[in-house]
Tab-separated table of C-alpha atoms and ligand atoms in Angstrom:
chain	number	residue	atom	x	y	z
C	1	MET	CA	0.108	0.055	-0.048
C	2	SER	CA	1.247	3.474	-0.586
C	3	GLY	CA	0.318	6.238	1.843
C	4	ASP	CA	-2.015	7.877	-0.644
C	5	ASP	CA	-5.637	8.758	0.310
C	6	ALA	CA	-6.888	7.661	-3.159
C	7	ALA	CA	-5.714	3.873	-2.540
C	8	THR	CA	-7.889	2.031	0.133
C	9	GLY	CA	-8.484	-1.744	0.035
C	10	ALA	CA	-6.709	-5.107	-0.340
C	11	GLU	CA	-5.321	-4.809	3.382
C	12	PRO	CA	-7.550	-5.935	6.152
C	13	GLY	CA	-9.908	-3.426	7.910
C	14	ALA	CA	-9.096	-0.832	4.771
C	15	VAL	CA	-12.765	-1.194	3.692
C	16	ASN	CA	-15.826	-2.992	4.137
C	17	LEU	CA	-15.536	-5.724	1.604
C	18	ASN	CA	-18.843	-7.439	2.946
C	19	HIS	CA	-20.604	-4.981	0.678
C	20	PRO	CA	-18.371	-2.893	-1.292
C	21	GLY	CA	-20.419	-0.157	-3.223
C	22	VAL	CA	-22.130	3.051	-3.657
C	23	GLU	CA	-25.743	3.754	-2.290
C	24	PRO	CA	-28.189	4.021	-3.531
C	25	ALA	CA	-27.335	1.579	-5.908
C	26	ILE	CA	-28.690	1.080	-9.313
C	27	VAL	CA	-27.305	-2.659	-9.630
C	28	ARG	CA	-26.986	-4.907	-6.620
C	29	LEU	CA	-25.772	-8.609	-6.300
C	30	ASP	CA	-26.573	-9.929	-2.756
C	31	SER	CA	-24.908	-13.126	-1.724
C	32	VAL	CA	-24.936	-14.521	-5.198
C	33	THR	CA	-23.575	-18.188	-6.073
C	34	HIS	CA	-23.542	-19.024	-9.609
C	35	GLU	CA	-22.944	-22.639	-10.645
C	36	TYR	CA	-22.323	-24.190	-14.229
C	37	GLY	CA	-22.628	-27.599	-15.203
C	38	GLY	CA	-24.439	-30.616	-13.454
C	39	ALA	CA	-23.401	-33.014	-11.135
C	40	GLY	CA	-19.608	-34.214	-11.538
C	41	ARG	CA	-18.933	-31.435	-13.363
C	42	ARG	CA	-20.024	-28.605	-11.475
C	43	VAL	CA	-18.002	-25.242	-11.641
C	44	VAL	CA	-18.620	-22.252	-8.861
C	45	ALA	CA	-18.039	-19.528	-11.084
C	46	LEU	CA	-19.350	-17.233	-8.331
C	47	GLN	CA	-19.475	-17.726	-4.592
C	48	ASP	CA	-21.391	-15.337	-2.086
C	49	LEU	CA	-20.933	-12.320	-3.829
C	50	ASP	CA	-21.936	-8.961	-2.805
C	51	LEU	CA	-21.850	-5.921	-4.725
C	52	ALA	CA	-23.539	-2.496	-5.251
C	53	VAL	CA	-22.882	-0.223	-8.291
C	54	GLY	CA	-23.887	3.487	-7.746
C	55	ARG	CA	-26.118	5.339	-10.267
C	56	GLY	CA	-24.047	7.365	-12.553
C	57	GLU	CA	-20.694	5.287	-11.578
C	58	LEU	CA	-18.030	4.092	-13.782
C	59	LEU	CA	-16.680	0.884	-11.868
C	60	CYS	CA	-14.075	-1.425	-12.993
C	61	LEU	CA	-14.095	-5.153	-12.136
C	62	LEU	CA	-10.736	-6.526	-12.225
C	63	GLY	CA	-9.603	-10.139	-12.123
C	64	ALA	CA	-7.802	-12.783	-13.762
C	65	SER	CA	-9.354	-14.813	-16.707
C	66	GLY	CA	-11.747	-17.165	-15.625
C	67	CYS	CA	-12.424	-15.597	-12.282
C	68	GLY	CA	-16.173	-14.974	-13.129
C	69	LYS	CA	-16.157	-11.584	-14.419
C	70	SER	CA	-18.235	-12.166	-17.578
C	71	THR	CA	-20.634	-14.130	-15.302
C	72	MET	CA	-21.323	-11.209	-13.327
C	73	LEU	CA	-22.067	-9.149	-16.232
C	74	ASN	CA	-24.489	-11.785	-17.643
C	75	LEU	CA	-26.297	-11.994	-14.545
C	76	ILE	CA	-26.521	-8.193	-14.329
C	77	ALA	CA	-27.806	-8.095	-18.046
C	78	GLY	CA	-30.265	-10.668	-17.439
C	79	LEU	CA	-29.000	-13.402	-19.546
C	80	GLU	CA	-28.692	-15.784	-16.503
C	81	ASP	CA	-30.161	-16.001	-13.452
C	82	PRO	CA	-28.259	-16.942	-10.279
C	83	THR	CA	-27.849	-20.431	-8.692
C	84	ARG	CA	-28.536	-18.641	-5.270
C	85	GLY	CA	-28.882	-15.149	-3.983
C	86	ALA	CA	-30.719	-11.965	-5.551
C	87	VAL	CA	-29.687	-9.517	-8.325
C	88	THR	CA	-31.176	-6.221	-8.849
C	89	ARG	CA	-31.357	-4.971	-12.128
C	90	PRO	CA	-32.110	-1.440	-13.340
C	91	GLU	CA	-35.293	-0.761	-14.627
C	92	SER	CA	-34.342	-0.157	-18.241
C	93	GLY	CA	-32.176	-2.945	-18.401
C	94	ALA	CA	-28.661	-2.975	-19.420
C	95	ALA	CA	-26.607	-2.946	-22.819
C	96	LEU	CA	-23.688	-5.274	-23.007
C	97	MET	CA	-20.704	-4.919	-25.258
C	98	PHE	CA	-18.003	-7.495	-25.741
C	99	GLN	CA	-14.570	-7.907	-27.034
C	100	ASP	CA	-15.610	-8.681	-30.322
C	101	SER	CA	-17.822	-6.090	-31.682
C	102	ALA	CA	-20.583	-8.639	-32.869
C	103	LEU	CA	-21.753	-6.362	-35.582
C	104	PHE	CA	-23.139	-7.599	-38.889
C	105	PRO	CA	-20.127	-7.295	-40.880
C	106	TRP	CA	-21.638	-6.664	-44.306
C	107	LEU	CA	-24.054	-4.146	-43.100
C	108	ASP	CA	-22.954	-0.432	-42.998
C	109	VAL	CA	-22.308	1.302	-39.513
C	110	THR	CA	-25.494	3.285	-39.838
C	111	THR	CA	-27.555	0.292	-40.444
C	112	ASN	CA	-26.326	-1.682	-37.807
C	113	VAL	CA	-27.068	1.188	-35.471
C	114	GLU	CA	-30.485	1.645	-36.618
C	115	LEU	CA	-31.283	-2.021	-36.067
C	116	ALA	CA	-30.802	-1.320	-32.467
C	117	LEU	CA	-33.068	1.607	-32.819
C	118	ARG	CA	-35.647	-0.473	-34.589
C	119	LEU	CA	-35.572	-3.390	-31.618
C	120	ARG	CA	-36.167	-0.492	-29.055
C	121	GLY	CA	-39.224	0.644	-31.218
C	122	VAL	CA	-37.962	4.003	-32.495
C	123	PRO	CA	-40.149	5.261	-35.337
C	124	ARG	CA	-38.333	4.636	-38.835
C	125	ARG	CA	-38.261	8.577	-39.638
C	126	GLU	CA	-36.355	9.333	-36.451
C	127	ARG	CA	-34.070	6.443	-36.492
C	128	GLN	CA	-31.671	8.009	-39.197
C	129	GLN	CA	-31.246	11.272	-37.116
C	130	GLU	CA	-30.806	9.521	-33.979
C	131	ALA	CA	-28.128	7.181	-35.604
C	132	ARG	CA	-26.299	10.029	-37.144
C	133	ARG	CA	-26.387	11.661	-33.374
C	134	LEU	CA	-24.978	8.518	-32.006
C	135	LEU	CA	-22.244	8.059	-34.524
C	136	ALA	CA	-21.185	11.497	-33.829
C	137	LEU	CA	-20.915	10.912	-30.148
C	138	VAL	CA	-18.435	7.959	-31.043
C	139	ARG	CA	-16.386	10.140	-33.755
C	140	LEU	CA	-17.695	7.689	-36.194
C	141	GLU	CA	-19.573	10.238	-38.694
C	142	ASP	CA	-17.233	9.779	-41.391
C	143	ALA	CA	-17.565	6.208	-41.450
C	144	ALA	CA	-21.312	6.137	-41.240
C	145	LYS	CA	-21.687	4.487	-44.739
C	146	ARG	CA	-18.716	2.009	-44.230
C	147	ARG	CA	-19.326	-1.619	-43.935
C	148	VAL	CA	-18.172	-3.046	-40.699
C	149	HIS	CA	-15.771	-5.328	-42.149
C	150	GLU	CA	-13.957	-2.453	-43.609
C	151	LEU	CA	-13.292	-1.061	-40.244
C	152	SER	CA	-10.194	-1.268	-37.876
C	153	GLY	CA	-10.726	-2.801	-34.733
C	154	GLY	CA	-10.973	0.706	-32.891
C	155	MET	CA	-13.895	1.843	-35.132
C	156	ARG	CA	-15.463	-1.197	-34.895
C	157	GLN	CA	-15.408	-0.915	-30.949
C	158	ARG	CA	-16.947	2.741	-31.437
C	159	ALA	CA	-19.510	1.285	-33.735
C	160	ALA	CA	-20.329	-1.484	-31.244
C	161	LEU	CA	-20.586	1.404	-28.500
C	162	ALA	CA	-22.599	3.725	-30.765
C	163	ARG	CA	-25.159	0.408	-30.900
C	164	ALA	CA	-24.972	-0.050	-27.147
C	165	LEU	CA	-25.908	3.312	-26.563
C	166	ALA	CA	-28.879	3.079	-29.137
C	167	GLN	CA	-30.224	0.664	-26.599
C	168	ASN	CA	-30.949	3.501	-24.199
C	169	THR	CA	-30.312	1.624	-21.353
C	170	GLU	CA	-29.303	3.620	-17.893
C	171	VAL	CA	-26.354	0.765	-17.462
C	172	LEU	CA	-23.862	-0.160	-20.141
C	173	LEU	CA	-22.043	-3.272	-19.431
C	174	MET	CA	-18.451	-3.498	-21.015
C	175	ASP	CA	-16.898	-7.063	-21.274
C	176	GLU	CA	-13.176	-6.588	-22.286
C	177	PRO	CA	-14.307	-4.273	-25.001
C	178	PHE	CA	-10.533	-3.025	-25.915
C	179	ALA	CA	-8.652	-6.020	-24.983
C	180	ALA	CA	-7.923	-6.871	-28.337
C	181	LEU	CA	-6.819	-3.186	-29.588
C	182	ASP	CA	-3.328	-2.060	-29.680
C	183	ALA	CA	-2.394	0.334	-26.772
C	184	ILE	CA	-2.372	3.594	-28.533
C	185	THR	CA	-5.887	2.817	-29.961
C	186	ARG	CA	-6.984	1.748	-26.330
C	187	ASP	CA	-5.713	4.823	-24.619
C	188	LEU	CA	-7.544	7.009	-27.072
C	189	LEU	CA	-10.531	5.174	-26.356
C	190	HIS	CA	-10.373	5.284	-22.818
C	191	LEU	CA	-10.317	9.194	-22.968
C	192	GLU	CA	-13.331	9.096	-25.255
C	193	LEU	CA	-15.122	6.785	-23.192
C	194	LEU	CA	-14.405	9.027	-20.121
C	195	ASP	CA	-15.799	12.085	-21.907
C	196	LEU	CA	-18.679	10.312	-22.950
C	197	TRP	CA	-19.229	8.921	-19.711
C	198	ARG	CA	-19.067	12.638	-18.113
C	199	GLU	CA	-21.636	13.887	-20.815
C	200	LEU	CA	-24.221	11.201	-20.714
C	201	GLY	CA	-24.141	10.478	-17.110
C	202	ARG	CA	-24.916	6.893	-17.496
C	203	THR	CA	-23.610	4.101	-15.191
C	204	ILE	CA	-20.800	2.072	-16.632
C	205	VAL	CA	-19.491	-1.343	-15.227
C	206	PHE	CA	-16.227	-2.165	-17.166
C	207	VAL	CA	-14.734	-5.644	-16.949
C	208	THR	CA	-11.071	-5.941	-17.670
C	209	HIS	CA	-8.052	-8.096	-16.532
C	210	ASN	CA	-5.556	-5.132	-17.439
C	211	VAL	CA	-4.679	-3.299	-14.017
C	212	ARG	CA	-3.631	-0.230	-16.012
C	213	GLU	CA	-6.738	0.041	-17.981
C	214	ALA	CA	-8.757	-0.385	-14.559
C	215	VAL	CA	-7.183	2.404	-12.765
C	216	ALA	CA	-7.196	4.781	-16.009
C	217	LEU	CA	-10.852	4.228	-16.529
C	218	GLY	CA	-12.452	3.719	-12.982
C	219	GLN	CA	-13.737	5.905	-10.539
C	220	ARG	CA	-13.828	2.881	-8.489
C	221	VAL	CA	-11.943	-0.389	-9.092
C	222	LEU	CA	-12.971	-3.692	-7.393
C	223	LEU	CA	-10.394	-6.625	-7.626
C	224	LEU	CA	-11.873	-10.059	-7.827
C	225	SER	CA	-10.647	-13.418	-6.456
C	226	SER	CA	-9.640	-16.411	-8.721
C	227	ARG	CA	-12.726	-18.845	-8.874
C	228	PRO	CA	-14.966	-18.539	-7.371
C	229	GLY	CA	-15.009	-14.953	-7.776
C	230	ARG	CA	-15.329	-12.635	-4.762
C	231	VAL	CA	-14.258	-9.038	-4.300
C	232	ILE	CA	-10.949	-8.916	-2.287
C	233	GLY	CA	-9.953	-5.423	-2.816
C	234	GLU	CA	-11.352	-1.765	-3.487
C	235	TRP	CA	-9.754	1.317	-4.585
C	236	HIS	CA	-11.219	4.699	-5.024
C	237	THR	CA	-9.410	6.274	-8.045
C	238	ALA	CA	-11.926	8.977	-8.925
C	239	ASP	CA	-9.504	11.653	-8.398
C	240	VAL	CA	-6.666	10.079	-10.003
C	241	GLU	CA	-5.671	11.246	-13.654
C	242	GLY	CA	-5.473	8.725	-16.282
C	243	HIS	CA	-2.209	7.427	-16.777
C	244	GLY	CA	-0.109	9.930	-14.483
C	245	ALA	CA	2.222	9.216	-11.740
C	246	GLN	CA	-0.450	8.674	-9.003
C	247	ALA	CA	-2.025	6.296	-11.189
C	248	ALA	CA	0.864	4.302	-11.697
C	249	GLY	CA	1.457	3.965	-7.881
C	250	ILE	CA	-2.061	2.573	-7.449
C	251	ALA	CA	-1.565	0.065	-10.275
C	252	ALA	CA	1.403	-1.057	-8.446
C	253	ASP	CA	-0.437	-1.768	-5.402
C	254	ILE	CA	-3.482	-3.569	-7.375
C	255	THR	CA	-0.657	-5.663	-9.198
C	256	ALA	CA	0.846	-6.479	-5.993
C	257	ALA	CA	-2.425	-7.539	-4.634
C	258	LEU	CA	-3.410	-9.491	-7.744
C	259	ARG	CA	-0.223	-11.276	-7.632
C	260	ARG	CA	-0.713	-12.504	-4.250
C	261	GLU	CA	-4.295	-13.620	-4.990
C	262	LEU	CA	-2.211	-15.575	-8.222
C	263	GLU	CA	0.353	-17.258	-5.885
C	264	ARG	CA	-2.452	-18.473	-3.230
C	265	HIS	CA	-3.936	-20.216	-6.328
C	266	ALA	CA	-0.568	-21.536	-7.756
N	301	LIG	P1	-13.810	-14.206	-17.086
N	301	LIG	O1	-14.819	-13.438	-17.838
N	301	LIG	O2	-13.663	-13.594	-15.512
N	301	LIG	O3	-13.022	-14.961	-17.704
N	301	LIG	P2	-16.116	-16.318	-16.838
N	301	LIG	O4	-17.191	-15.484	-16.008
N	301	LIG	O5	-16.092	-16.302	-18.198
N	301	LIG	O6	-14.762	-15.733	-16.159
N	301	LIG	O7	-15.894	-17.773	-16.115
N	301	LIG	C1	-16.028	-18.141	-15.174
N	301	LIG	C2	-15.845	-19.729	-14.675
N	301	LIG	O8	-16.708	-20.267	-15.232
N	301	LIG	C3	-14.501	-20.070	-15.602
N	301	LIG	O9	-14.166	-21.319	-14.879
N	301	LIG	C4	-15.536	-20.919	-16.774
N	301	LIG	O10	-14.639	-21.831	-17.590
N	301	LIG	C5	-16.678	-21.116	-16.204
N	301	LIG	N1	-17.947	-21.168	-17.046
N	301	LIG	C6	-18.308	-19.988	-17.814
N	301	LIG	N2	-19.375	-20.226	-18.587
N	301	LIG	C7	-19.535	-21.263	-18.452
N	301	LIG	C8	-20.477	-22.391	-18.732
N	301	LIG	N3	-21.415	-21.754	-19.849
N	301	LIG	N4	-20.246	-23.710	-18.761
N	301	LIG	C9	-19.595	-24.224	-17.812
N	301	LIG	N5	-18.479	-23.538	-17.473
N	301	LIG	C10	-18.558	-22.160	-17.469
N	302	LIG	MG1	-14.801	-12.929	-19.430
């Protein structure tokens, strides 16, 4: 631990990890356990997990591969129901975005976004204008008529973000959306996502296994244990500037905590 006020957590007594979070919450997980598979090949992905996500918060969930991050997002999105425990979901639902943009590759960017608007019931005559507005938000206005398969990885993820915003949910769930991008593109998208978050006031739950990314983006970072996933550390990083010296110090703290956790399982 550094002596820094912005960094709390990981060490016993620093924060209440029985129920890390912010109230009033827009998303809650209470004593959630999630298991996959039947008898004999049962996998406990999450165990007795408690979590509260504050309205308007940008929360990063950080953990090693396989610790249950995607499972958490799927539970929040309502794609799965927990084996035990309770999930409180936002009334307007939650849009989910993945590492793979999952756009229709042969359709142009605008049509991909308009499809999401159509699913939401936006009348045809409003769709075009709304798609244009969303593509401007993610700085894709110049690529509006290009087909997805012609785009760079970063542009695809911008388009996927526009489509997620088109769902108009209060909560946006992002599952390692920038993991496949090069570092320069990723840093640029971090800045743009932070700008968007400030402008739109949406709640974002961002999942990553990259410590630097979590510190650069998150207002709060939760560290998850290896399977089964539980919260084992919390850092408040709202006042920490993206990639500055203070961010590097906190990233070092978190990396040490993550290493301890991995060694415990080695
Ligand atoms: P993460 O996103 O952190 O990598 P996941 O939530 O995808 O982790 O997975 C957590 C654990 O649950 C892993 O051990 C994974 O293999 C297992 N798992 C995930 N989905 C399934 C499934 N559909 N069936 C069986 N096991 C699964
Ligand atoms: Mg995952």
